[in-house]
Coordinates of C-alpha atoms and ligand atoms in Angstrom, one line a residue:
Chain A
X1 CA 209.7 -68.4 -134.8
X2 CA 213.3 -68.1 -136.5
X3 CA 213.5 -66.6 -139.7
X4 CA 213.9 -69.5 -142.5
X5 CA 216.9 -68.9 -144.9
X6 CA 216.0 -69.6 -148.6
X7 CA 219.8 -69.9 -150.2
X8 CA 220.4 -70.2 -153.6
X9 CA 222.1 -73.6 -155.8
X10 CA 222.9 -73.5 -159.5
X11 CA 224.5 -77.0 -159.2
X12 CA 224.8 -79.7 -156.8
X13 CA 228.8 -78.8 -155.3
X14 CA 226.7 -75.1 -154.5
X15 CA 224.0 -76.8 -152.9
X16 CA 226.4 -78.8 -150.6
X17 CA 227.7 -75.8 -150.1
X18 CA 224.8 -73.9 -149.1
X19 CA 223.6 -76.7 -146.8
X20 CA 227.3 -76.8 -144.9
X21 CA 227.3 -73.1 -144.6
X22 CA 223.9 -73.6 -142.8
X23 CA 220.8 -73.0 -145.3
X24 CA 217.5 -74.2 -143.8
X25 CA 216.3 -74.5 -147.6
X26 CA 218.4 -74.7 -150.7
X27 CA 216.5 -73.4 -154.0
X28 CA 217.3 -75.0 -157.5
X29 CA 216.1 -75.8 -160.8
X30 CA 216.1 -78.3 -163.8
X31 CA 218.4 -78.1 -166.8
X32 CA 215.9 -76.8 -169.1
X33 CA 213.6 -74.0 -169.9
X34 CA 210.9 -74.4 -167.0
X35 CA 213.0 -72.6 -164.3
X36 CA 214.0 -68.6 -164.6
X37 CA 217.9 -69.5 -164.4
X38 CA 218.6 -71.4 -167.4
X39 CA 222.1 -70.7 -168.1
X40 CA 224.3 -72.8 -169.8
X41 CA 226.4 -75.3 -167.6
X42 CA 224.1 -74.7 -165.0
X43 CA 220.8 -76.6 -163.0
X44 CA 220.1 -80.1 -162.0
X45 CA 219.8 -83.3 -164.2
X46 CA 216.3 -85.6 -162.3
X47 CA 219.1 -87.7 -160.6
X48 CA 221.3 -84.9 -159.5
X49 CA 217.8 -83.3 -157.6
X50 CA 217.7 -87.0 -155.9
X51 CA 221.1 -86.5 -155.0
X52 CA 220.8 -83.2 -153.7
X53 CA 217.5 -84.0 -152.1
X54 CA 218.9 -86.9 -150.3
X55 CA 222.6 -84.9 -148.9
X56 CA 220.0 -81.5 -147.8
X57 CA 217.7 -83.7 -145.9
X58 CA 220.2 -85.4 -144.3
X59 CA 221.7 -82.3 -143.1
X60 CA 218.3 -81.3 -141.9
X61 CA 217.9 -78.6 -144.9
X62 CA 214.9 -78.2 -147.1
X63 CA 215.0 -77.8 -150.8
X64 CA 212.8 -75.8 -153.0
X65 CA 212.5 -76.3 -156.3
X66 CA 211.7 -73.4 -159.0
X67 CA 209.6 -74.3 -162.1
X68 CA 208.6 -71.1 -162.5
X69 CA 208.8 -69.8 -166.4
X70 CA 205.6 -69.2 -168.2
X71 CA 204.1 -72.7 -169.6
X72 CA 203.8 -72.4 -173.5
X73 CA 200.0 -73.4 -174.8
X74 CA 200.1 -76.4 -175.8
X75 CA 203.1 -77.5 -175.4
X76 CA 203.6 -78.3 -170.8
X77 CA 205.1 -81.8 -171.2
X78 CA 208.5 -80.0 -169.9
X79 CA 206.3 -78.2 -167.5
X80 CA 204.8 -81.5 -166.0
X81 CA 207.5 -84.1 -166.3
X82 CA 209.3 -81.2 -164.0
X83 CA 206.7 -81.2 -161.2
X84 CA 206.7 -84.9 -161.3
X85 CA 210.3 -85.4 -161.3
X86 CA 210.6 -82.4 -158.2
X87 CA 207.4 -84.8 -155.9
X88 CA 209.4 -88.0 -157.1
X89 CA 212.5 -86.7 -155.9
X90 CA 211.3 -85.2 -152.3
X91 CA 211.1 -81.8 -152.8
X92 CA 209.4 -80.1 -149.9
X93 CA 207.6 -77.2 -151.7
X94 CA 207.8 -76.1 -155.6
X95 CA 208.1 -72.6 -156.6
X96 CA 205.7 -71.8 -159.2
X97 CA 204.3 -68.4 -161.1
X98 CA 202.1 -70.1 -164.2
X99 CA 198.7 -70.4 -164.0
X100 CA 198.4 -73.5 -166.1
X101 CA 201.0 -75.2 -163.7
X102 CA 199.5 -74.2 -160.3
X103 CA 196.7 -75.9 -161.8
X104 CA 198.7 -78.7 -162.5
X105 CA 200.0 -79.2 -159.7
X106 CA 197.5 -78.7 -157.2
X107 CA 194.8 -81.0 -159.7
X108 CA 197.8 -83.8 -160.4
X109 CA 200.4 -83.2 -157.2
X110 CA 198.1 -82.4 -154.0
X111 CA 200.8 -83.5 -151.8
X112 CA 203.1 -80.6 -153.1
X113 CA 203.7 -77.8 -150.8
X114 CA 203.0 -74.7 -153.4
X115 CA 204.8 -71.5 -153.2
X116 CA 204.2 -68.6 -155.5
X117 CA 207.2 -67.5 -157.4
X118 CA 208.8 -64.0 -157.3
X119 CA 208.0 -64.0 -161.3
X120 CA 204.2 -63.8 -160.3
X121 CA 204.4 -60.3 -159.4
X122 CA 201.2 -61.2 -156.7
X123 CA 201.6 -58.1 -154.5
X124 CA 198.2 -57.5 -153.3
X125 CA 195.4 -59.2 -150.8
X126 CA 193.3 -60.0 -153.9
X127 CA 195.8 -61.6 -155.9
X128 CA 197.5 -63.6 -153.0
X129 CA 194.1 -64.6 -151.8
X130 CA 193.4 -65.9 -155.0
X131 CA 196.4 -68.2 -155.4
X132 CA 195.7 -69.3 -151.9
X133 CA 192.3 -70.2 -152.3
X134 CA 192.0 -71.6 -155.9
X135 CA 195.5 -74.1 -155.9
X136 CA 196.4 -73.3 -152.0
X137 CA 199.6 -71.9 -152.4
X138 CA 201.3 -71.6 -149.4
X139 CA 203.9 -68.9 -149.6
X140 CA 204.2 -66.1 -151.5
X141 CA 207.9 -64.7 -152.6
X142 CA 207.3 -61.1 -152.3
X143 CA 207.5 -58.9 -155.5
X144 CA 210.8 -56.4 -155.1
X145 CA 208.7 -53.8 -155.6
X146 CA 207.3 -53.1 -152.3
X147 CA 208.6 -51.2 -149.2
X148 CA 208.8 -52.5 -145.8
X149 CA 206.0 -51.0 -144.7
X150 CA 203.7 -52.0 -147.5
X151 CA 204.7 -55.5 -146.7
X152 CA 203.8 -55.4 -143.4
X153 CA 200.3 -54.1 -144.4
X154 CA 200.1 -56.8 -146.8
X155 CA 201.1 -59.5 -144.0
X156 CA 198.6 -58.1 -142.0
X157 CA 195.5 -58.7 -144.9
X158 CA 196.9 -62.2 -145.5
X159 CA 197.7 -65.6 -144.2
X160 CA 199.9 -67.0 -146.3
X161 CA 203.7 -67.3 -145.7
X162 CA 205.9 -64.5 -147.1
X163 CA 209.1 -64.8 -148.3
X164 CA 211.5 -61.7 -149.6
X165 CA 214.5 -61.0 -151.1
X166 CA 217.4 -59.7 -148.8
X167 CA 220.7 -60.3 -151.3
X168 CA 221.8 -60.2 -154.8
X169 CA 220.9 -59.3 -158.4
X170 CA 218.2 -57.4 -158.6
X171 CA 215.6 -57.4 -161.6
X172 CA 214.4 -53.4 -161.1
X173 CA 211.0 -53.9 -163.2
X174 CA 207.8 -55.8 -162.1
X175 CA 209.3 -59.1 -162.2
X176 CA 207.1 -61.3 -164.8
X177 CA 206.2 -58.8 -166.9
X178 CA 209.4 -57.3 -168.5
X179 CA 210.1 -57.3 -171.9
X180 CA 213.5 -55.8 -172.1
X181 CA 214.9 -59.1 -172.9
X182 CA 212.6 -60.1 -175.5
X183 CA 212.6 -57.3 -177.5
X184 CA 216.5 -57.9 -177.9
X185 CA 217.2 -61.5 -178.5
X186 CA 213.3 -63.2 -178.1
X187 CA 214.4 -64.7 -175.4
X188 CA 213.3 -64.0 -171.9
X189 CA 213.6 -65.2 -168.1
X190 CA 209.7 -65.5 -168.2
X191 CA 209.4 -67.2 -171.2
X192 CA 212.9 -69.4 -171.6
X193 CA 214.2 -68.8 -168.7
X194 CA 217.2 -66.4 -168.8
X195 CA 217.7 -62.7 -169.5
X196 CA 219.8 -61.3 -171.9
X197 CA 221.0 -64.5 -173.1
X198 CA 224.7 -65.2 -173.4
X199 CA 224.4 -66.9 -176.9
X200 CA 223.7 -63.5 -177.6
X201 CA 226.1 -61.7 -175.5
X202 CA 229.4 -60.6 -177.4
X203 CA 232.4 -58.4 -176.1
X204 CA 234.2 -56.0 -178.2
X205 CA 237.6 -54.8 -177.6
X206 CA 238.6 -51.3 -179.8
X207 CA 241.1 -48.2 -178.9
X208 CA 238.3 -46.8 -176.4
X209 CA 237.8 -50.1 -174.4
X210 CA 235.7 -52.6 -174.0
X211 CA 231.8 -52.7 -175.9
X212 CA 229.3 -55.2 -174.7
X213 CA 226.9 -55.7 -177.1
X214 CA 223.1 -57.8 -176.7
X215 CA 222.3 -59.5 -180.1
X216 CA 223.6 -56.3 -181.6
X217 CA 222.6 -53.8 -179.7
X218 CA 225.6 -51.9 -177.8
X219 CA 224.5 -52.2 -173.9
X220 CA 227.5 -50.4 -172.5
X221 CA 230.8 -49.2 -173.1
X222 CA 233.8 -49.5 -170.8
X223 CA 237.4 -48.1 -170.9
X224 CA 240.5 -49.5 -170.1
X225 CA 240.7 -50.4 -166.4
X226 CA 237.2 -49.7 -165.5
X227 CA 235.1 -51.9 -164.7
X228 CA 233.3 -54.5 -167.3
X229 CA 230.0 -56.0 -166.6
X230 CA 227.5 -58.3 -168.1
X231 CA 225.0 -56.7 -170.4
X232 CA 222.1 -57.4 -168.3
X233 CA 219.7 -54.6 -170.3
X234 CA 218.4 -52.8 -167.5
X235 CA 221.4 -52.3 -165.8
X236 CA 223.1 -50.7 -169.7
X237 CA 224.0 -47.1 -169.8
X238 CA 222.2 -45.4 -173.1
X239 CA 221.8 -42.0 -174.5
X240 CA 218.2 -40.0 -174.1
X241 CA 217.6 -37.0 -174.4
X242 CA 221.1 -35.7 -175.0
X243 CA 222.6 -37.8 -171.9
X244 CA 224.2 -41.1 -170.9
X245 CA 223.3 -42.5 -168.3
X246 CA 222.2 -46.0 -166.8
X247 CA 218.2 -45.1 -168.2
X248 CA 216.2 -48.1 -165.8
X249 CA 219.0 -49.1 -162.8
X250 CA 222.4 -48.6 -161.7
X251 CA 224.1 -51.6 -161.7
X252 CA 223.8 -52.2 -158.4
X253 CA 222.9 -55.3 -156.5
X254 CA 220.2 -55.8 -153.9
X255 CA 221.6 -55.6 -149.8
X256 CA 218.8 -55.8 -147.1
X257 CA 220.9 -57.1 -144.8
X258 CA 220.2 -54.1 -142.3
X259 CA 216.4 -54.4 -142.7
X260 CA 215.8 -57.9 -141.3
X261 CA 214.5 -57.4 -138.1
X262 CA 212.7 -54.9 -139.4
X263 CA 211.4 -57.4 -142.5
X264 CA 211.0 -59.9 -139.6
X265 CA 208.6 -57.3 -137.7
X266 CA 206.4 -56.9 -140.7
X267 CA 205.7 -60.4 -140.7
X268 CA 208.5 -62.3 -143.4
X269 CA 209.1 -66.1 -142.6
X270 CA 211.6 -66.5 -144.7
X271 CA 214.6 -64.5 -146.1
X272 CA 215.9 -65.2 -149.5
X273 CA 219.4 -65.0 -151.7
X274 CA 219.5 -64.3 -155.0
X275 CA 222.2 -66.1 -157.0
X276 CA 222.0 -69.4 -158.7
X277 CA 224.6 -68.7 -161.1
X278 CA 226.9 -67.6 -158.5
X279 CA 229.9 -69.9 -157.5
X280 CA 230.8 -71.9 -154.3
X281 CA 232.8 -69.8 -152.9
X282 CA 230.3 -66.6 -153.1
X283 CA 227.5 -68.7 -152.2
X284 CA 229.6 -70.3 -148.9
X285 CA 230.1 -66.9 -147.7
X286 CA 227.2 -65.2 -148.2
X287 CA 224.8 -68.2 -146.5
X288 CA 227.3 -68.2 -143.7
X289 CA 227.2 -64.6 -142.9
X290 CA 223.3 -64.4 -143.3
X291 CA 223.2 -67.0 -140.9
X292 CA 225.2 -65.5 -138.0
X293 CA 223.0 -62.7 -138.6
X294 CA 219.7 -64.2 -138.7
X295 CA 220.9 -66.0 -135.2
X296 CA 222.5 -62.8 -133.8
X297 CA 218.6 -61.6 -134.1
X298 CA 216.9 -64.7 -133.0
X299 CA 219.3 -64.6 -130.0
X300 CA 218.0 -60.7 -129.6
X301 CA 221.4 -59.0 -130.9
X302 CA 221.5 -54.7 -131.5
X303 CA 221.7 -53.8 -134.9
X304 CA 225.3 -52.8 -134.5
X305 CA 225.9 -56.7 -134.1
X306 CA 224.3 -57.7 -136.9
X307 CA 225.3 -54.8 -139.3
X308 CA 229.4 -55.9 -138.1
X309 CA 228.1 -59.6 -138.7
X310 CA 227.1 -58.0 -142.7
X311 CA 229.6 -55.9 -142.9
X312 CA 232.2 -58.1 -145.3
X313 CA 229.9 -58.5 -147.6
X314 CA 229.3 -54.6 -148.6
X315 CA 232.9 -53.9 -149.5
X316 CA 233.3 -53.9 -153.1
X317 CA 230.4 -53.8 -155.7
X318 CA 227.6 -51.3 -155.2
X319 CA 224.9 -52.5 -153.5
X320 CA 221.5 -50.6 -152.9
X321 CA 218.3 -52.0 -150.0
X322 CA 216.2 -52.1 -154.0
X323 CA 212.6 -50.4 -153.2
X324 CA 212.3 -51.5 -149.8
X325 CA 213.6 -48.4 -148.4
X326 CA 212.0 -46.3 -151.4
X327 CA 209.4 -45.5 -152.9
X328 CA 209.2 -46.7 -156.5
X329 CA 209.5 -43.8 -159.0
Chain B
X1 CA 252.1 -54.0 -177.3
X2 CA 251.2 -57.2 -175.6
X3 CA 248.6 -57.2 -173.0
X4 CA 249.5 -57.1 -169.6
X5 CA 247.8 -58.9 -166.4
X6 CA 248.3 -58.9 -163.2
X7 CA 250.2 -61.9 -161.2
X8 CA 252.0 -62.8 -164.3
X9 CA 255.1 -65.4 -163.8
X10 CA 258.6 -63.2 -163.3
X11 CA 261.2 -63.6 -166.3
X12 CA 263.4 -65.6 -164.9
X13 CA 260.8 -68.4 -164.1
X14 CA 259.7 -68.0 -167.6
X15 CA 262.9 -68.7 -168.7
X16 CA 262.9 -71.9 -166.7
X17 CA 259.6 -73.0 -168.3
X18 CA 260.6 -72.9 -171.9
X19 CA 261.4 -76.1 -172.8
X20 CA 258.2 -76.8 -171.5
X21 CA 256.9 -76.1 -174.8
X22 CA 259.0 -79.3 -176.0
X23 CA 257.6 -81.7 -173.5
X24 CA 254.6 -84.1 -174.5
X25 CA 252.1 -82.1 -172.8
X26 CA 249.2 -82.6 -175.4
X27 CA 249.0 -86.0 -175.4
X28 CA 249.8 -86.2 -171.2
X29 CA 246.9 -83.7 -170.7
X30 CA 244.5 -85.3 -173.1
X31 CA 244.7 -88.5 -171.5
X32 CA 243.6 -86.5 -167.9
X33 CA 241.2 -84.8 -169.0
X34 CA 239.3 -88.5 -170.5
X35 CA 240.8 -90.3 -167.7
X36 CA 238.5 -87.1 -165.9
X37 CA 235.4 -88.1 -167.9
X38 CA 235.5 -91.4 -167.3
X39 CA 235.7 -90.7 -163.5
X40 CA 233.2 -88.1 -163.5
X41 CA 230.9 -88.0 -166.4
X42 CA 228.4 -85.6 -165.4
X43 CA 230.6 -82.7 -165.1
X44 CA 230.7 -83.4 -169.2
X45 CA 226.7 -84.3 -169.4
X46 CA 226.3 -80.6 -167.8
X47 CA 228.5 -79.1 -170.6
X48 CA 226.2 -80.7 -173.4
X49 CA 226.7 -80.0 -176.5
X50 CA 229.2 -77.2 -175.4
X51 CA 231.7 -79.9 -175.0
X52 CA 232.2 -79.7 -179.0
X53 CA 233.5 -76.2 -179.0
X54 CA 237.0 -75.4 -179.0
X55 CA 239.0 -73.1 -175.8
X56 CA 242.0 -71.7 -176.5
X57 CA 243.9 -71.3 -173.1
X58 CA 246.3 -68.5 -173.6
X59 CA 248.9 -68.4 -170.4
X60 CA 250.1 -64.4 -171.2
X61 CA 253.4 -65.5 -169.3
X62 CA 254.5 -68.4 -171.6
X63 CA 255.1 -68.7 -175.1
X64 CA 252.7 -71.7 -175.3
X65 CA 248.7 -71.9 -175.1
X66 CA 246.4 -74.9 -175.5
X67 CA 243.7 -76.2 -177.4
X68 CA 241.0 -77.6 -175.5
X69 CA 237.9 -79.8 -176.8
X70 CA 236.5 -81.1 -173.9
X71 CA 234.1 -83.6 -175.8
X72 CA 234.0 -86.4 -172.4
X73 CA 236.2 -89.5 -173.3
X74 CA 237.0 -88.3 -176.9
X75 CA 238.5 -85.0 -175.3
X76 CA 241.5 -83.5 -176.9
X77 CA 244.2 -80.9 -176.0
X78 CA 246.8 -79.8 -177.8
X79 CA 250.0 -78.3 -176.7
X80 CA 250.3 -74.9 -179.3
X81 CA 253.6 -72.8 -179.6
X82 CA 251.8 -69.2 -179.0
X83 CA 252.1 -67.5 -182.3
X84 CA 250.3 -70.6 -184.1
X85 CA 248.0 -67.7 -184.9
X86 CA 245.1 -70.3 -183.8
X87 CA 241.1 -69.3 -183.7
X88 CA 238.9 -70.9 -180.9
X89 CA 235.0 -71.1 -180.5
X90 CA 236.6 -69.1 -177.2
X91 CA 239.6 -67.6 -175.7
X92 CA 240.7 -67.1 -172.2
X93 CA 244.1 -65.4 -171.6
X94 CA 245.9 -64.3 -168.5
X95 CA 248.6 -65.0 -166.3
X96 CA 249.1 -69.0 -166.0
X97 CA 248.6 -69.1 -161.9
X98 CA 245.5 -67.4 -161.9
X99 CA 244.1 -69.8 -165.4
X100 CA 245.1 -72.4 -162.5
X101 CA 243.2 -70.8 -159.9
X102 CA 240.0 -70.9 -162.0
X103 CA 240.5 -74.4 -162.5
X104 CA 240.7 -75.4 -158.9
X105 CA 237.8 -72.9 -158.0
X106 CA 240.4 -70.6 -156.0
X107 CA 239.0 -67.8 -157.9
X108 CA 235.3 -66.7 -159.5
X109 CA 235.6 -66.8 -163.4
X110 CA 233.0 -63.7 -163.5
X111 CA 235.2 -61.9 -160.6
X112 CA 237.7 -62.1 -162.7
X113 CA 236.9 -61.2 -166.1
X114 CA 234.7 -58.3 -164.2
X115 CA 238.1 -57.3 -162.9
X116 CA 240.3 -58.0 -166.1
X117 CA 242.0 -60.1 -164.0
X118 CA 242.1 -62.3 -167.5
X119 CA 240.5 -61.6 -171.2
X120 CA 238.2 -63.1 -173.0
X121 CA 236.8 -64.0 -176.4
X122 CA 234.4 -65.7 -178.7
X123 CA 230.9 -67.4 -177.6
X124 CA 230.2 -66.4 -174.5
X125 CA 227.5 -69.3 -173.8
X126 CA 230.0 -71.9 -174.5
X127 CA 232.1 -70.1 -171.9
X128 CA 229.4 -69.7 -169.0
X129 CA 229.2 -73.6 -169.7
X130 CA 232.5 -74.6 -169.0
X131 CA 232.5 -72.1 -166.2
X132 CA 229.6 -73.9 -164.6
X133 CA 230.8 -77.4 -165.4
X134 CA 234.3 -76.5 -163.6
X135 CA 232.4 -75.1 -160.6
X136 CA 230.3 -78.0 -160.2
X137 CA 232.9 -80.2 -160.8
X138 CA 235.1 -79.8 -157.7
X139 CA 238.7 -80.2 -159.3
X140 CA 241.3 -80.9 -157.4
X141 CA 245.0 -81.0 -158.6
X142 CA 245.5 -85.1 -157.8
X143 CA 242.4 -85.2 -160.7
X144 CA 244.9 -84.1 -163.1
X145 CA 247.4 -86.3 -162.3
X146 CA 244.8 -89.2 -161.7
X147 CA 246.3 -89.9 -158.3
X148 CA 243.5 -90.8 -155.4
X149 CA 243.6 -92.0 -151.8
X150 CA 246.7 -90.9 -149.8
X151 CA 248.7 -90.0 -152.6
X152 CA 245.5 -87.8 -154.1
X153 CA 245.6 -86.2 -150.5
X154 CA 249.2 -85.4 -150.6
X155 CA 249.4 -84.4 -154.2
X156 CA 246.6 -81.7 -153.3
X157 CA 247.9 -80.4 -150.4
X158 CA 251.4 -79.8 -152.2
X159 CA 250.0 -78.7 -155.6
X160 CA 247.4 -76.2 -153.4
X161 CA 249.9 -75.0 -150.9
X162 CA 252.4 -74.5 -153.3
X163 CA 250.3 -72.5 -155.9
X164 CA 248.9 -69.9 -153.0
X165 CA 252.7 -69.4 -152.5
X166 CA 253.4 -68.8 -156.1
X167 CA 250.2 -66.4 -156.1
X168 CA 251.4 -64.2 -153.2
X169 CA 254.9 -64.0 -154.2
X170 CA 253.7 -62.6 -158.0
X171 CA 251.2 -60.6 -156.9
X172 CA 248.1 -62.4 -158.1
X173 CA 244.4 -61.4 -157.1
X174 CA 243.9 -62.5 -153.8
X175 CA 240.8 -64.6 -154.2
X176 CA 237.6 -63.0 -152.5
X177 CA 238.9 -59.7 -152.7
X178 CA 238.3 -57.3 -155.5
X179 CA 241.3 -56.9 -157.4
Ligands
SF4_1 S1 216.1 -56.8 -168.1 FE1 216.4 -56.4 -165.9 S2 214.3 -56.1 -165.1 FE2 214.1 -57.1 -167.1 S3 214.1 -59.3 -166.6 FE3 216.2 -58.7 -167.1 S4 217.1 -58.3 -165.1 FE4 214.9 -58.2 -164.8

């Protein structure tokens, strides 16, 4: 079967963008705290999902829809009214990581199609088997930690659906379960919903450049005519042991693109892009070429097709194929 | 020294935009922008409460900026001679084609500012929001002038066609590439 393409909307004009540049499924969020990109300015109001819901569907696309921070005990009303608003609406799967909401959902939503989110960090038989079996989760977005190959051995001990990252930002650490974020500003995409705030984020302009600072703390420094970027905390250069250097990741972003016949061969049905806060245009250009390509391998193109079909997208930024070529240090 | 950007208006079409500064641009844009939110009010429901916060929209090739509150149907801008000395909850300067083309969504804000294609300052979360309202909200130039059917149609392709001219002939970032 084709490979699905899992394209990414921070607001409705993206998702009708996604869906003309041909996205099977479109993947979005609420305005608030219960999805992991809540930006300012960005997500769906419960009439806008209708909306969006309504144009996808009639363009034969599917949409997914991410409630997947970390509940806070006691306090899931935002947690639930977001499920119920995603089944009222049509949604044809939720992305979830909680425990407390799977639970949710699978006691109070049975007709929800269940897919485990990337922020549940399930990379092994065990753990996948157990979402499966106790709320019967359905796919599981595969952790950026793992190589090819150990995704194939994992297809091979499951049967779930797998979904992985092929483009876009890239979150280095086990995703779920990094702090970075909190420790600066007590704010965090697990908890809240977005990393490295920008209510916290302030630029600085002195005689050596440009300083971007995190609730304080200086995350990088750039001089005149380089480069600037946002300071995303893992991706900040710092000083250790008598050198500066970018400590957790270059700030790179993820590019797979070459490895999806080969993710295809280990057993991934679906191929996903990162970048919900991304604008139209990016978002346009990048379903559209991901498309050719997926087709150019359905159709049983070379690799030198596909990798020409890619290639526009690798000028510029520096891009890296993340852990699935690597092994994790 | 003044800050230079690239794609910034030559002098002599500076010169020509001048009196500008005289005409009654506060009051003509004010009314656009709530005629805007009337039209559309869930570009403004997206901004939230961001739409209290003050943007001060700094062309660096004209001696003028503006003062933007884009609080729905009670929004406000104000025409400003450029050495008022104003503050703003944020500040966006750079070359008055390109401010243009981040209206229209020709160019990526975060390209941009990644680029120093333009400069900014102030709250950065009030800026994401009106960068995210903007994207979503599909601008076209006939919004501004409130024009819709035909005439909407024509006004675009005039205003659009004639702005990528402008662009190329002054050397602006050419939108999608890096700059
Ligand atoms: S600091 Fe980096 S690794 Fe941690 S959550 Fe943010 S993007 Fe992901």
């Amino acid at each position: 079967m084709s490979l699905e393409l899992v394209c990414p909307a921070g607001t409705p004009a993206a998702l009708r963008a996604a869906v003309e540049a041909g996205a099977h499924s479109v993947y979005c969020g609420f305005r608030d705290e219960t999805n992991a990109r809540n930006f300012p300015g960005l997500n769906f109001s419960p009439d806008e999902l209708v909306e969006g819901i309504r144009f996808a569907h009639a363009h034969g696309a599917k949409v997914l829809v991410a409630i997947n921070t970390f509940a806070k005990a006691g306090a899931m009303d935002a947690w639930k009214a977001a499920l119920a608003n995603a089944e009222k609406a049509g949604a044809d799967a939720v992305i979830l990581a909680d425990l407390a909401v799977l639970d949710h959902a699978a006691t109070h939503h049975p007709d929800l199609r269940l897919h485990l989110s990337v922020q549940a960090a399930a990379a092994t038989p065990e753990a996948i088997a157990f979402y499966a079996d106790t709320f019967g989760v359905k796919r599981v977005v595969m952790p950026r930690v793992l190589s090819v190959e150990e995704i194939a051995k994992l297809n091979a001990a499951i049967d779930v659906e797998t979904e992985a990252f092929v483009f876009g930002g890239l979150c280095p650490m086990t995703e779920g379960r990094c702090s970075l974020s909190s420790y600066a500003t007590g704010k965090s995409p697990n908890l809240t919903g977005v990393c490295s705030p920008p209510e916290h984020v302030a630029y600085s302009e002195d005689r050596n450049g440009t300083a971007t600072r995190l609730n304080g703390f200086t995350i990088d420094r750039f001089g005149a005519g380089e480069q600037a970027g946002y300071p995303t905390l893992c991706k900040g250069r710092f000083m250790a042991g008598g050198k500066t250097s970018y400590l957790f990741e270059d700030p790179v972003s993820l590019n797979a693109a070459s490895l999806i016949a080969a993710l295809a061969k280990a057993g991934i049905t679906a191929l996903k892009i990162e970048g919900r806060q991304r604008g139209k245009g990016y978002v346009t250009e990048v379903v559209r070429t991901f498309r050719a390509a997926v087709e150019a391998i359905d159709a049983g193109g070379t690799e030198v097709e596909v990798g020409r079909l890619l290639a526009g997208l690798v000028e510029g930024g520096r891009q890296t194929s993340g852990a699935y070529k690597k092994a994790w240090r | 020294m003044a800050e230079h950007f690239r794609g910034e208006l030559p002098r002599l079409l500076r010169i020509l935009a001048a009196p500008a500064g005289f005409l009654p641009l506060g009051p003509a844009l004010t009314l656009a922008v709530r005629r805007f939110a009337r039209r559309k009010p869930a570009v403004f429901d997206r901004l939230g409460d961001y739409g209290k916060c003050s943007f001060l929209i700094e062309p660096s090739d004209l001696d003028i900026s503006f003062l933007m509150v884009p609080d729905g149907t009670r929004a406000e801008v104000k025409c400003l001679r450029r050495r008022a000395g104003q503050t703003a909850d944020v500040t966006v300067r750079g070359p008055l084609l390109v401010l243009l083309g981040l209206l229209d969504g020709t160019f990526d804000g975060d390209a941009l500012f990644f680029n120093r294609a333009i400069a900014v300052s102030g709250r950065t979360d009030a800026l994401v929001a009106l960068r995210n309202a903007i994207e979503d909200a599909e601008l076209t130039p006939a919004d501004f002038v409130g024009a819709t059917g035909g005439l909407g149609k024509l006004v675009d392709r005039s205003v659009i066609g004639g702005l990528g001219l402008a662009r190329r002939f002054t050397g602006s970032p050419i939108p999608g590439e890096p700059s």
